[in-house]
Tab-separated table of C-alpha atoms in Angstrom:
chain	number	residue	atom	x	y	z
A	1	UNK	CA	57.570	67.193	3.740
A	2	UNK	CA	56.377	66.144	7.173
A	3	UNK	CA	52.775	66.578	5.971
A	4	UNK	CA	53.381	64.292	3.003
A	5	UNK	CA	54.919	61.618	5.274
A	6	UNK	CA	52.010	61.915	7.654
A	7	UNK	CA	49.570	61.558	4.775
A	8	UNK	CA	51.359	58.430	3.485
A	9	UNK	CA	51.336	56.897	6.950
A	10	UNK	CA	47.641	57.629	7.307
A	11	UNK	CA	46.824	55.947	3.947
A	12	UNK	CA	49.012	52.964	4.873
A	13	UNK	CA	47.276	52.562	8.215
A	14	UNK	CA	43.861	52.907	6.534
A	15	UNK	CA	44.653	50.234	3.934
A	16	UNK	CA	46.049	47.921	6.622
A	17	UNK	CA	43.017	48.442	8.800
A	18	UNK	CA	40.643	47.856	5.885
A	19	UNK	CA	42.340	44.613	4.916
A	20	UNK	CA	42.287	43.469	8.543
A	21	UNK	CA	38.597	44.300	8.937
A	22	UNK	CA	37.777	42.551	5.656
A	23	UNK	CA	39.537	39.389	6.754
A	24	UNK	CA	37.797	39.578	10.125
A	25	UNK	CA	34.374	40.033	8.500
A	26	UNK	CA	35.022	37.179	6.080
A	27	UNK	CA	35.929	34.853	8.936
A	28	UNK	CA	32.851	35.985	10.863
A	29	UNK	CA	30.578	35.349	7.882
A	30	UNK	CA	32.051	31.929	7.320
A	31	UNK	CA	31.746	30.904	10.955
A	32	UNK	CA	28.222	32.201	11.418
A	33	UNK	CA	26.937	30.935	8.078
A	34	UNK	CA	25.969	34.384	6.721
A	35	UNK	CA	28.333	34.265	3.793
A	36	UNK	CA	27.732	32.507	0.487
A	37	UNK	CA	27.872	29.093	2.059
A	38	UNK	CA	25.802	30.243	5.019
A	39	UNK	CA	23.116	31.536	2.704
A	40	UNK	CA	23.054	28.130	1.055
A	41	UNK	CA	22.110	26.652	4.405
A	42	UNK	CA	25.579	25.453	5.335
A	43	UNK	CA	27.873	25.731	8.305
A	44	UNK	CA	31.645	25.773	7.733
A	45	UNK	CA	34.165	25.761	10.522
A	46	UNK	CA	37.818	26.705	10.062
A	47	UNK	CA	38.714	24.231	12.790
A	48	UNK	CA	39.198	20.802	11.155
A	49	UNK	CA	37.895	18.921	14.183
A	50	UNK	CA	34.666	20.926	14.282
A	51	UNK	CA	34.119	20.486	10.527
A	52	UNK	CA	34.584	16.718	10.831
A	53	UNK	CA	32.197	16.556	13.791
A	54	UNK	CA	29.585	18.576	11.868
A	55	UNK	CA	29.849	16.327	8.810
A	56	UNK	CA	29.628	13.211	10.975
A	57	UNK	CA	26.557	14.579	12.777
A	58	UNK	CA	24.688	15.495	9.585
A	59	UNK	CA	25.545	12.150	7.953
A	60	UNK	CA	24.243	10.333	11.022
A	61	UNK	CA	21.025	12.333	11.164
A	62	UNK	CA	20.452	11.914	7.428
A	63	UNK	CA	20.786	8.144	7.631
A	64	UNK	CA	18.599	8.019	10.722
A	65	UNK	CA	15.918	10.103	9.024
A	66	UNK	CA	15.963	7.898	5.913
A	67	UNK	CA	15.621	4.841	8.150
A	68	UNK	CA	12.707	6.495	9.948
A	69	UNK	CA	10.948	7.304	6.660
A	70	UNK	CA	11.348	3.743	5.374
A	71	UNK	CA	10.144	2.127	8.618
A	72	UNK	CA	7.193	4.511	8.873
A	73	UNK	CA	6.174	3.783	5.269
A	74	UNK	CA	6.353	0.024	5.879
A	75	UNK	CA	3.753	0.433	8.664
A	76	UNK	CA	1.156	2.419	6.709
A	77	UNK	CA	-0.852	-0.585	5.405
A	78	UNK	CA	-0.247	-3.820	7.433
A	79	UNK	CA	-3.040	-2.888	9.861
A	80	UNK	CA	-5.434	-3.130	6.894
A	81	UNK	CA	-4.102	-6.040	4.830
A	82	UNK	CA	-3.396	-8.265	7.845
A	83	UNK	CA	-7.049	-7.909	8.844
A	84	UNK	CA	-8.178	-8.721	5.298
A	85	UNK	CA	-6.251	-12.004	5.403
A	86	UNK	CA	-7.994	-13.059	8.644
A	87	UNK	CA	-11.360	-11.395	8.133
A	88	UNK	CA	-13.307	-14.670	8.226
A	89	UNK	CA	-11.731	-15.695	11.553
A	90	UNK	CA	-12.306	-12.237	13.037
A	91	UNK	CA	-15.953	-12.248	11.935
A	92	UNK	CA	-16.554	-15.685	13.457
A	93	UNK	CA	-14.693	-14.817	16.654
A	94	UNK	CA	-16.552	-11.549	17.250
A	95	UNK	CA	-19.893	-12.596	15.743
A	96	UNK	CA	-19.848	-9.897	13.058
A	97	UNK	CA	-22.472	-9.739	10.341
A	98	UNK	CA	-21.514	-9.019	6.746
A	99	UNK	CA	-22.721	-5.423	7.129
A	100	UNK	CA	-20.562	-4.827	10.209
A	101	UNK	CA	-17.593	-6.373	8.428
A	102	UNK	CA	-18.267	-3.992	5.541
A	103	UNK	CA	-18.262	-1.121	8.025
A	104	UNK	CA	-14.932	-2.370	9.320
A	105	UNK	CA	-13.444	-2.256	5.823
A	106	UNK	CA	-14.796	1.299	5.396
A	107	UNK	CA	-13.044	2.549	8.531
A	108	UNK	CA	-9.625	3.168	6.831
A	109	UNK	CA	-10.791	5.777	4.281
A	110	UNK	CA	-13.036	7.360	6.910
A	111	UNK	CA	-10.108	7.777	9.299
A	112	UNK	CA	-7.871	9.030	6.504
A	113	UNK	CA	-10.431	11.679	5.584
A	114	UNK	CA	-11.170	12.747	9.182
A	115	UNK	CA	-7.760	12.559	10.842
A	116	UNK	CA	-5.603	13.297	7.802
A	117	UNK	CA	-6.801	16.906	7.624
A	118	UNK	CA	-5.504	17.527	11.148
A	119	UNK	CA	-1.937	16.504	10.291
A	120	UNK	CA	-0.724	19.864	8.868
A	121	UNK	CA	-2.031	21.752	11.903
A	122	UNK	CA	-0.430	19.291	14.325
A	123	UNK	CA	2.845	19.491	12.403
A	124	UNK	CA	2.895	23.284	12.633
A	125	UNK	CA	2.362	23.124	16.395
A	126	UNK	CA	4.542	20.189	17.406
A	127	UNK	CA	6.796	19.587	14.422
A	128	UNK	CA	6.377	16.837	11.793
A	129	UNK	CA	8.892	14.518	13.469
A	130	UNK	CA	6.955	14.557	16.734
A	131	UNK	CA	3.643	13.901	14.972
A	132	UNK	CA	5.036	10.946	12.998
A	133	UNK	CA	6.599	9.533	16.160
A	134	UNK	CA	3.235	9.846	17.925
A	135	UNK	CA	1.588	8.230	14.901
A	136	UNK	CA	3.844	5.185	15.195
A	137	UNK	CA	2.987	4.960	18.908
A	138	UNK	CA	-0.738	5.097	18.073
A	139	UNK	CA	-0.348	2.323	15.481
A	140	UNK	CA	1.508	0.162	17.997
A	141	UNK	CA	-1.115	0.672	20.695
A	142	UNK	CA	-4.044	0.088	18.334
A	143	UNK	CA	-2.619	-3.135	16.894
A	144	UNK	CA	-1.849	-4.476	20.356
A	145	UNK	CA	-5.239	-3.621	21.819
A	146	UNK	CA	-7.680	-4.537	19.062
A	147	UNK	CA	-7.349	-8.372	19.112
A	148	UNK	CA	-7.997	-8.413	22.859
A	149	UNK	CA	-10.492	-5.531	23.151
A	150	UNK	CA	-13.356	-7.954	23.715
A	151	UNK	CA	-16.243	-7.234	21.395
A	152	UNK	CA	-16.925	-5.563	18.076
A	153	UNK	CA	-17.056	-2.050	19.544
A	154	UNK	CA	-13.652	-2.310	21.176
A	155	UNK	CA	-12.192	-3.885	18.037
A	156	UNK	CA	-13.465	-0.982	15.910
A	157	UNK	CA	-12.204	1.625	18.394
A	158	UNK	CA	-8.703	0.115	18.568
A	159	UNK	CA	-8.615	-0.180	14.778
A	160	UNK	CA	-9.550	3.508	14.538
A	161	UNK	CA	-6.684	4.372	16.916
A	162	UNK	CA	-4.186	2.571	14.692
A	163	UNK	CA	-5.670	4.141	11.569
A	164	UNK	CA	-5.452	7.593	13.159
A	165	UNK	CA	-1.697	7.118	13.484
A	166	UNK	CA	-1.544	5.889	9.898
A	167	UNK	CA	-3.586	8.866	8.658
A	168	UNK	CA	-1.360	11.593	10.102
A	169	UNK	CA	1.829	9.763	9.112
A	170	UNK	CA	0.473	9.124	5.641
A	171	UNK	CA	-0.105	12.850	5.092
A	172	UNK	CA	3.203	13.984	6.598
A	173	UNK	CA	5.549	11.567	4.836
A	174	UNK	CA	5.559	13.558	1.553
A	175	UNK	CA	5.863	16.780	3.562
A	176	UNK	CA	8.943	15.478	5.387
A	177	UNK	CA	10.500	14.300	2.116
A	178	UNK	CA	9.927	17.720	0.534
A	179	UNK	CA	11.208	19.570	3.593
A	180	UNK	CA	14.364	17.615	4.352
A	181	UNK	CA	15.268	16.376	0.858
A	182	UNK	CA	14.191	19.155	-1.547
A	183	UNK	CA	16.857	18.162	-4.079
A	184	UNK	CA	15.986	14.436	-3.969
A	185	UNK	CA	12.203	14.401	-3.892
A	186	UNK	CA	11.901	11.880	-6.737
A	187	UNK	CA	14.284	9.294	-5.351
A	188	UNK	CA	13.023	9.624	-1.779
A	189	UNK	CA	9.393	9.397	-2.913
A	190	UNK	CA	10.271	6.255	-4.863
A	191	UNK	CA	11.936	4.762	-1.788
A	192	UNK	CA	8.935	5.684	0.359
A	193	UNK	CA	6.452	4.221	-2.157
A	194	UNK	CA	8.449	1.013	-2.478
A	195	UNK	CA	8.555	0.584	1.315
A	196	UNK	CA	4.803	1.193	1.534
A	197	UNK	CA	4.042	-1.421	-1.147
A	198	UNK	CA	6.487	-3.841	0.485
A	199	UNK	CA	4.795	-3.559	3.887
A	200	UNK	CA	1.371	-3.954	2.291
A	201	UNK	CA	2.255	-7.124	0.402
A	202	UNK	CA	4.280	-8.729	3.215
A	203	UNK	CA	1.404	-8.344	5.679
A	204	UNK	CA	-1.000	-9.887	3.191
A	205	UNK	CA	1.274	-12.868	2.491
A	206	UNK	CA	2.663	-13.546	5.969
A	207	UNK	CA	-0.333	-13.071	8.259
A	208	UNK	CA	-1.829	-16.549	7.786
A	209	UNK	CA	1.510	-18.420	8.142
A	210	UNK	CA	2.371	-16.350	11.217
A	211	UNK	CA	-1.017	-17.119	12.709
A	212	UNK	CA	-0.485	-20.843	12.170
A	213	UNK	CA	2.987	-20.616	13.708
A	214	UNK	CA	1.579	-18.815	16.766
A	215	UNK	CA	-0.964	-21.519	17.540
A	216	UNK	CA	-3.678	-20.893	14.963
A	217	UNK	CA	-5.559	-18.206	16.913
A	218	UNK	CA	-6.311	-14.988	15.041
A	219	UNK	CA	-5.573	-12.724	18.038
A	220	UNK	CA	-1.779	-13.295	18.097
A	221	UNK	CA	-1.783	-13.317	14.295
A	222	UNK	CA	-3.021	-9.717	14.286
A	223	UNK	CA	-1.168	-8.524	17.390
A	224	UNK	CA	2.243	-9.571	16.041
A	225	UNK	CA	2.146	-6.690	13.548
A	226	UNK	CA	2.542	-4.249	16.449
A	227	UNK	CA	6.261	-5.122	16.508
A	228	UNK	CA	7.050	-3.176	13.328
A	229	UNK	CA	5.572	0.211	14.381
A	230	UNK	CA	7.206	-0.194	17.807
A	231	UNK	CA	10.565	-0.442	16.041
A	232	UNK	CA	9.643	2.520	13.828
A	233	UNK	CA	9.236	4.754	16.897
A	234	UNK	CA	12.954	4.590	17.714
A	235	UNK	CA	14.511	6.513	14.776
A	236	UNK	CA	11.964	9.328	15.180
A	237	UNK	CA	12.752	10.029	18.840
A	238	UNK	CA	15.726	12.374	18.068
A	239	UNK	CA	13.446	14.423	15.794
A	240	UNK	CA	10.664	14.937	18.348
A	241	UNK	CA	12.041	18.258	19.579
A	242	UNK	CA	13.802	19.171	16.358
A	243	UNK	CA	11.336	21.224	14.365
A	244	UNK	CA	13.933	22.497	11.911
A	245	UNK	CA	15.909	20.471	9.446
A	246	UNK	CA	19.658	20.284	10.188
A	247	UNK	CA	21.788	22.501	7.981
A	248	UNK	CA	24.855	21.184	6.262
A	249	UNK	CA	26.937	21.823	3.185
A	250	UNK	CA	26.990	18.098	2.452
A	251	UNK	CA	24.806	17.413	-0.628
A	252	UNK	CA	23.272	14.350	0.969
A	253	UNK	CA	22.272	16.066	4.191
A	254	UNK	CA	18.629	16.950	4.826
A	255	UNK	CA	17.910	20.617	4.237
A	256	UNK	CA	14.746	22.674	4.640
A	257	UNK	CA	13.161	24.664	1.864
A	258	UNK	CA	14.188	28.282	1.401
A	259	UNK	CA	12.205	30.416	3.830
A	260	UNK	CA	11.865	33.234	1.312
A	261	UNK	CA	10.223	30.857	-1.172
A	262	UNK	CA	7.778	29.755	1.522
A	263	UNK	CA	6.943	33.399	2.266
A	264	UNK	CA	6.275	34.076	-1.410
A	265	UNK	CA	3.967	31.069	-1.604
A	266	UNK	CA	2.155	32.196	1.534
A	267	UNK	CA	1.562	35.623	-0.008
A	268	UNK	CA	-0.260	34.169	-3.012
A	269	UNK	CA	-4.054	34.202	-2.708
A	270	UNK	CA	-5.595	30.725	-2.619
A	271	UNK	CA	-7.183	29.182	-5.682
A	272	UNK	CA	-10.940	28.871	-5.893
A	273	UNK	CA	-10.307	25.197	-6.380
A	274	UNK	CA	-13.956	24.119	-6.412
A	275	UNK	CA	-14.443	26.072	-9.668
A	276	UNK	CA	-12.014	23.832	-11.513
A	277	UNK	CA	-13.522	20.940	-13.475
A	278	UNK	CA	-10.132	19.264	-13.581
A	279	UNK	CA	-9.870	19.404	-9.777
A	280	UNK	CA	-13.270	17.745	-9.428
A	281	UNK	CA	-12.431	15.106	-12.043
A	282	UNK	CA	-9.174	14.346	-10.253
A	283	UNK	CA	-10.939	14.153	-6.870
A	284	UNK	CA	-13.529	11.694	-8.199
A	285	UNK	CA	-10.804	9.659	-9.920
A	286	UNK	CA	-8.847	9.534	-6.668
A	287	UNK	CA	-11.969	8.477	-4.775
A	288	UNK	CA	-12.904	5.690	-7.185
A	289	UNK	CA	-9.393	4.231	-7.307
A	290	UNK	CA	-9.290	4.384	-3.488
A	291	UNK	CA	-12.653	2.585	-3.406
A	292	UNK	CA	-11.215	-0.243	-5.507
A	293	UNK	CA	-8.065	-0.366	-3.381
A	294	UNK	CA	-9.871	-0.637	-0.046
A	295	UNK	CA	-12.355	-3.178	-1.372
A	296	UNK	CA	-9.360	-5.202	-2.550
A	297	UNK	CA	-7.477	-4.927	0.742
A	298	UNK	CA	-10.579	-5.671	2.826
A	299	UNK	CA	-12.410	-8.292	0.785
A	300	UNK	CA	-10.272	-9.842	-1.962
A	301	UNK	CA	-8.702	-12.550	0.214
A	302	UNK	CA	-12.183	-13.525	1.393
A	303	UNK	CA	-13.466	-13.653	-2.193
A	304	UNK	CA	-10.718	-16.105	-3.106
A	305	UNK	CA	-11.304	-18.180	0.029
A	306	UNK	CA	-15.045	-18.460	-0.589
A	307	UNK	CA	-14.256	-19.583	-4.131
A	308	UNK	CA	-12.344	-22.605	-2.810
A	309	UNK	CA	-8.804	-21.254	-2.445
A	310	UNK	CA	-6.988	-22.059	0.800
A	311	UNK	CA	-6.424	-19.302	3.342
A	312	UNK	CA	-2.644	-19.263	2.799
A	313	UNK	CA	-2.972	-19.111	-0.986
A	314	UNK	CA	-5.598	-16.367	-0.718
A	315	UNK	CA	-3.162	-14.302	1.317
A	316	UNK	CA	-0.466	-14.858	-1.314
A	317	UNK	CA	-2.869	-13.789	-4.077
A	318	UNK	CA	-3.625	-10.589	-2.180
A	319	UNK	CA	0.118	-10.074	-1.752
A	320	UNK	CA	0.606	-10.415	-5.525
A	321	UNK	CA	-2.001	-7.707	-6.103
A	322	UNK	CA	-0.272	-5.411	-3.645
A	323	UNK	CA	3.321	-6.117	-4.706
A	324	UNK	CA	2.605	-5.042	-8.284
A	325	UNK	CA	2.746	-1.521	-6.916
A	326	UNK	CA	6.480	-1.806	-6.196
A	327	UNK	CA	7.824	-1.755	-9.775
A	328	UNK	CA	4.911	0.111	-11.351
A	329	UNK	CA	5.148	2.930	-8.787
A	330	UNK	CA	8.440	3.841	-10.493
A	331	UNK	CA	7.406	3.191	-14.105
A	332	UNK	CA	3.958	4.808	-14.292
A	333	UNK	CA	4.893	8.284	-12.941
A	334	UNK	CA	7.872	8.506	-15.318
A	335	UNK	CA	5.801	7.554	-18.348
A	336	UNK	CA	2.899	9.783	-17.310
A	337	UNK	CA	5.101	12.835	-16.789
A	338	UNK	CA	6.354	12.575	-20.391
A	339	UNK	CA	2.861	12.533	-21.900
A	340	UNK	CA	0.749	15.678	-22.358
A	341	UNK	CA	-2.399	13.597	-21.790
A	342	UNK	CA	-2.521	10.742	-19.267
A	343	UNK	CA	-5.827	9.378	-20.566
A	344	UNK	CA	-4.278	6.370	-22.386
A	345	UNK	CA	-2.682	5.140	-19.156
A	346	UNK	CA	-6.019	5.520	-17.355
A	347	UNK	CA	-7.709	3.415	-20.035
A	348	UNK	CA	-5.060	0.668	-19.881
A	349	UNK	CA	-5.342	0.407	-16.092
A	350	UNK	CA	-9.144	0.384	-16.291
A	351	UNK	CA	-9.241	-2.346	-18.930
A	352	UNK	CA	-6.931	-4.487	-16.757
A	353	UNK	CA	-9.339	-4.016	-13.872
A	354	UNK	CA	-12.381	-4.967	-15.957
A	355	UNK	CA	-10.597	-8.081	-17.246
A	356	UNK	CA	-9.572	-9.069	-13.722
A	357	UNK	CA	-13.096	-8.711	-12.343
A	358	UNK	CA	-14.553	-10.647	-15.295
A	359	UNK	CA	-12.129	-13.497	-14.682
A	360	UNK	CA	-12.900	-13.404	-10.952
A	361	UNK	CA	-16.607	-13.779	-11.770
A	362	UNK	CA	-16.376	-16.602	-14.338
A	363	UNK	CA	-13.301	-18.595	-13.210
A	364	UNK	CA	-12.154	-17.437	-9.762
A	365	UNK	CA	-10.019	-20.522	-9.028
A	366	UNK	CA	-8.742	-21.647	-12.417
A	367	UNK	CA	-7.177	-18.299	-13.342
A	368	UNK	CA	-6.692	-16.882	-9.843
A	369	UNK	CA	-3.045	-15.893	-10.379
A	370	UNK	CA	-3.789	-14.174	-13.692
A	371	UNK	CA	-6.682	-12.219	-12.158
A	372	UNK	CA	-4.439	-11.175	-9.269
A	373	UNK	CA	-1.831	-9.813	-11.705
A	374	UNK	CA	-4.444	-7.889	-13.689
A	375	UNK	CA	-6.023	-6.420	-10.562
A	376	UNK	CA	-2.553	-5.522	-9.276
A	377	UNK	CA	-1.895	-3.510	-12.441
A	378	UNK	CA	-5.299	-1.836	-12.130
A	379	UNK	CA	-4.640	-0.851	-8.510
A	380	UNK	CA	-1.613	1.169	-9.652
A	381	UNK	CA	-3.964	4.052	-10.437
A	382	UNK	CA	-2.831	5.490	-7.082
A	383	UNK	CA	0.680	6.607	-8.203
A	384	UNK	CA	-0.879	7.844	-11.447
A	385	UNK	CA	-3.314	10.016	-9.462
A	386	UNK	CA	-0.468	11.491	-7.409
A	387	UNK	CA	1.479	12.213	-10.598
A	388	UNK	CA	-1.482	14.002	-12.167
A	389	UNK	CA	-1.851	16.126	-9.038
A	390	UNK	CA	1.644	17.474	-9.660
A	391	UNK	CA	0.995	18.023	-13.380
A	392	UNK	CA	-2.376	19.738	-13.156
A	393	UNK	CA	-1.046	22.786	-11.268
A	394	UNK	CA	1.759	25.179	-12.196
A	395	UNK	CA	2.821	26.439	-8.767
A	396	UNK	CA	3.828	24.734	-5.533
A	397	UNK	CA	0.914	26.362	-3.718
A	398	UNK	CA	-1.449	25.133	-6.425
A	399	UNK	CA	-0.142	21.582	-6.114
A	400	UNK	CA	-0.578	21.647	-2.327
A	401	UNK	CA	-4.121	22.971	-2.579
A	402	UNK	CA	-5.085	20.538	-5.343
A	403	UNK	CA	-3.576	17.606	-3.432
A	404	UNK	CA	-5.480	18.461	-0.255
A	405	UNK	CA	-8.755	18.882	-2.149
A	406	UNK	CA	-8.388	15.741	-4.290
A	407	UNK	CA	-7.307	13.473	-1.443
A	408	UNK	CA	-9.752	14.674	1.213
A	409	UNK	CA	-12.690	14.620	-1.219
A	410	UNK	CA	-11.532	11.328	-2.702
A	411	UNK	CA	-11.298	9.538	0.632
A	412	UNK	CA	-14.804	10.716	1.495
A	413	UNK	CA	-16.069	9.325	-1.815
A	414	UNK	CA	-14.399	5.970	-1.121
A	415	UNK	CA	-16.077	5.375	2.256
A	416	UNK	CA	-19.369	3.754	1.070
A	417	UNK	CA	-17.743	1.266	-1.336
A	418	UNK	CA	-16.395	-1.392	1.062
A	419	UNK	CA	-19.508	-1.077	3.236
A	420	UNK	CA	-21.793	-1.587	0.245
A	421	UNK	CA	-19.825	-4.677	-0.785
A	422	UNK	CA	-20.423	-6.179	2.665
A	423	UNK	CA	-24.143	-5.429	2.518
A	424	UNK	CA	-24.508	-6.945	-0.963
A	425	UNK	CA	-22.560	-10.017	0.088
A	426	UNK	CA	-24.713	-10.565	3.160
A	427	UNK	CA	-28.063	-10.137	1.399
A	428	UNK	CA	-27.204	-11.955	-1.819
A	429	UNK	CA	-25.288	-14.806	-0.220
A	430	UNK	CA	-22.494	-14.721	-2.781
A	431	UNK	CA	-19.950	-12.547	-4.547
A	432	UNK	CA	-21.713	-12.077	-7.877
A	433	UNK	CA	-23.319	-8.713	-7.059
A	434	UNK	CA	-20.237	-7.294	-5.253
A	435	UNK	CA	-18.014	-8.178	-8.231
A	436	UNK	CA	-20.574	-6.617	-10.579
A	437	UNK	CA	-20.457	-3.457	-8.450
A	438	UNK	CA	-16.644	-3.353	-8.631
A	439	UNK	CA	-16.773	-3.737	-12.409
A	440	UNK	CA	-19.423	-1.031	-12.743
A	441	UNK	CA	-17.356	1.449	-10.705
A	442	UNK	CA	-14.418	0.933	-13.064
A	443	UNK	CA	-16.328	2.593	-15.935
A	444	UNK	CA	-16.762	6.049	-14.328
A	445	UNK	CA	-13.185	5.750	-13.022
A	446	UNK	CA	-11.964	5.530	-16.620
A	447	UNK	CA	-14.170	8.447	-17.714
A	448	UNK	CA	-13.140	10.887	-14.969
A	449	UNK	CA	-9.513	9.731	-15.233
A	450	UNK	CA	-9.450	10.684	-18.912
A	451	UNK	CA	-10.953	14.081	-18.034
A	452	UNK	CA	-8.422	14.614	-15.240
A	453	UNK	CA	-5.564	13.663	-17.550
A	454	UNK	CA	-6.165	16.464	-20.054
A	455	UNK	CA	-3.327	18.955	-20.565
A	456	UNK	CA	-4.565	21.897	-18.497
A	457	UNK	CA	-4.021	23.428	-15.073
A	458	UNK	CA	-6.337	24.314	-12.221
A	459	UNK	CA	-4.940	27.864	-12.172
A	460	UNK	CA	-6.374	28.466	-15.633
A	461	UNK	CA	-9.780	27.056	-14.669
A	462	UNK	CA	-10.187	28.334	-11.126
A	463	UNK	CA	-8.534	31.737	-11.354
A	464	UNK	CA	-7.294	33.690	-8.387
């Protein structure tokens, strides 16, 4: 009898102890984030005050990060389009020849190709937030220094400094969106693209009026654009030392990608990307559309001005070309992603470009606004190229490798275009030959774009 009682007491104590330990372990898992919610990347506190503080902190950091992304994107093109609007004044002030001015318009793709490849390595060492913050500082310094550098060499060097900051930020913006907003990549990319197009068009339209308001000298008209990147530095300061995305159970909070997924991607052998015909077609397509874009940003305002359009109106026409990217950056990727073959979209954009250049050649003043609209549609080949990068590879690692190959090769291809336009303009004394060159480049852009838009993947062509 005593043995049975002892046995019952032992079982009772064991069950009580087990239940107690289970509750203790559950609380420990919840507090440390190793339970179900912890594995999802969250942190839950049983203390209401701590939970409220955590939610408030993640909401604040999310909003600050979104603000930082938008402000950084706004500053990725004004250094280029503001110079295009005042290129004639800069040339006269510094005594530049047409060839040197063409070199100046070729500096952006050169810097993007050279400095952009260093961005992933810098991000791994210092963190992407720190690199973007440093990029905004470099843009600010370059835009402040270049109008007062004193001479063509100093102007080019300061421009390269600003473009270096743009290059690394340009590469890391999509990386930051993917890392901190993996469940909202589409919407955040749309917001980023819209801010980029907005900054591009505003700089093109407002540079001449701002210059007039500041006394008519081109130096303050260029230097004033240093204000925006200086403001963009501020929201990135809290992320300089924060190399990891904050974890939160809130659906709107920034969260990093799953580490196990990253490990699996790292284990995959790299593609032999140069064996893929689609990769090469996409790289050439990217390079030719970038050539057209940088010729437009560097020279189009000058083309309109030399045709008899006032400086202010020429800046507005350039702004119209650039602002077309705001709505079409949302429409084109959605339409393209629903089609098995993106060739028809490539053809439509190319035909718009050919029509715009033809009108610019035969009636540059009479139909200036129509030609600006057509060229604006044609310049939207950039979001189409980015969309095709995502569709021409099956895996995340394949997309990353294809994107790096297409963009780095494409920017290298685009370097001679703006320089050649300047040389042709100087030696011919007019814009007939440069416009003919732009029209001629549109034909191979259509051809390689159709090839790149075929329904196939680089994994099938390159192999592993």
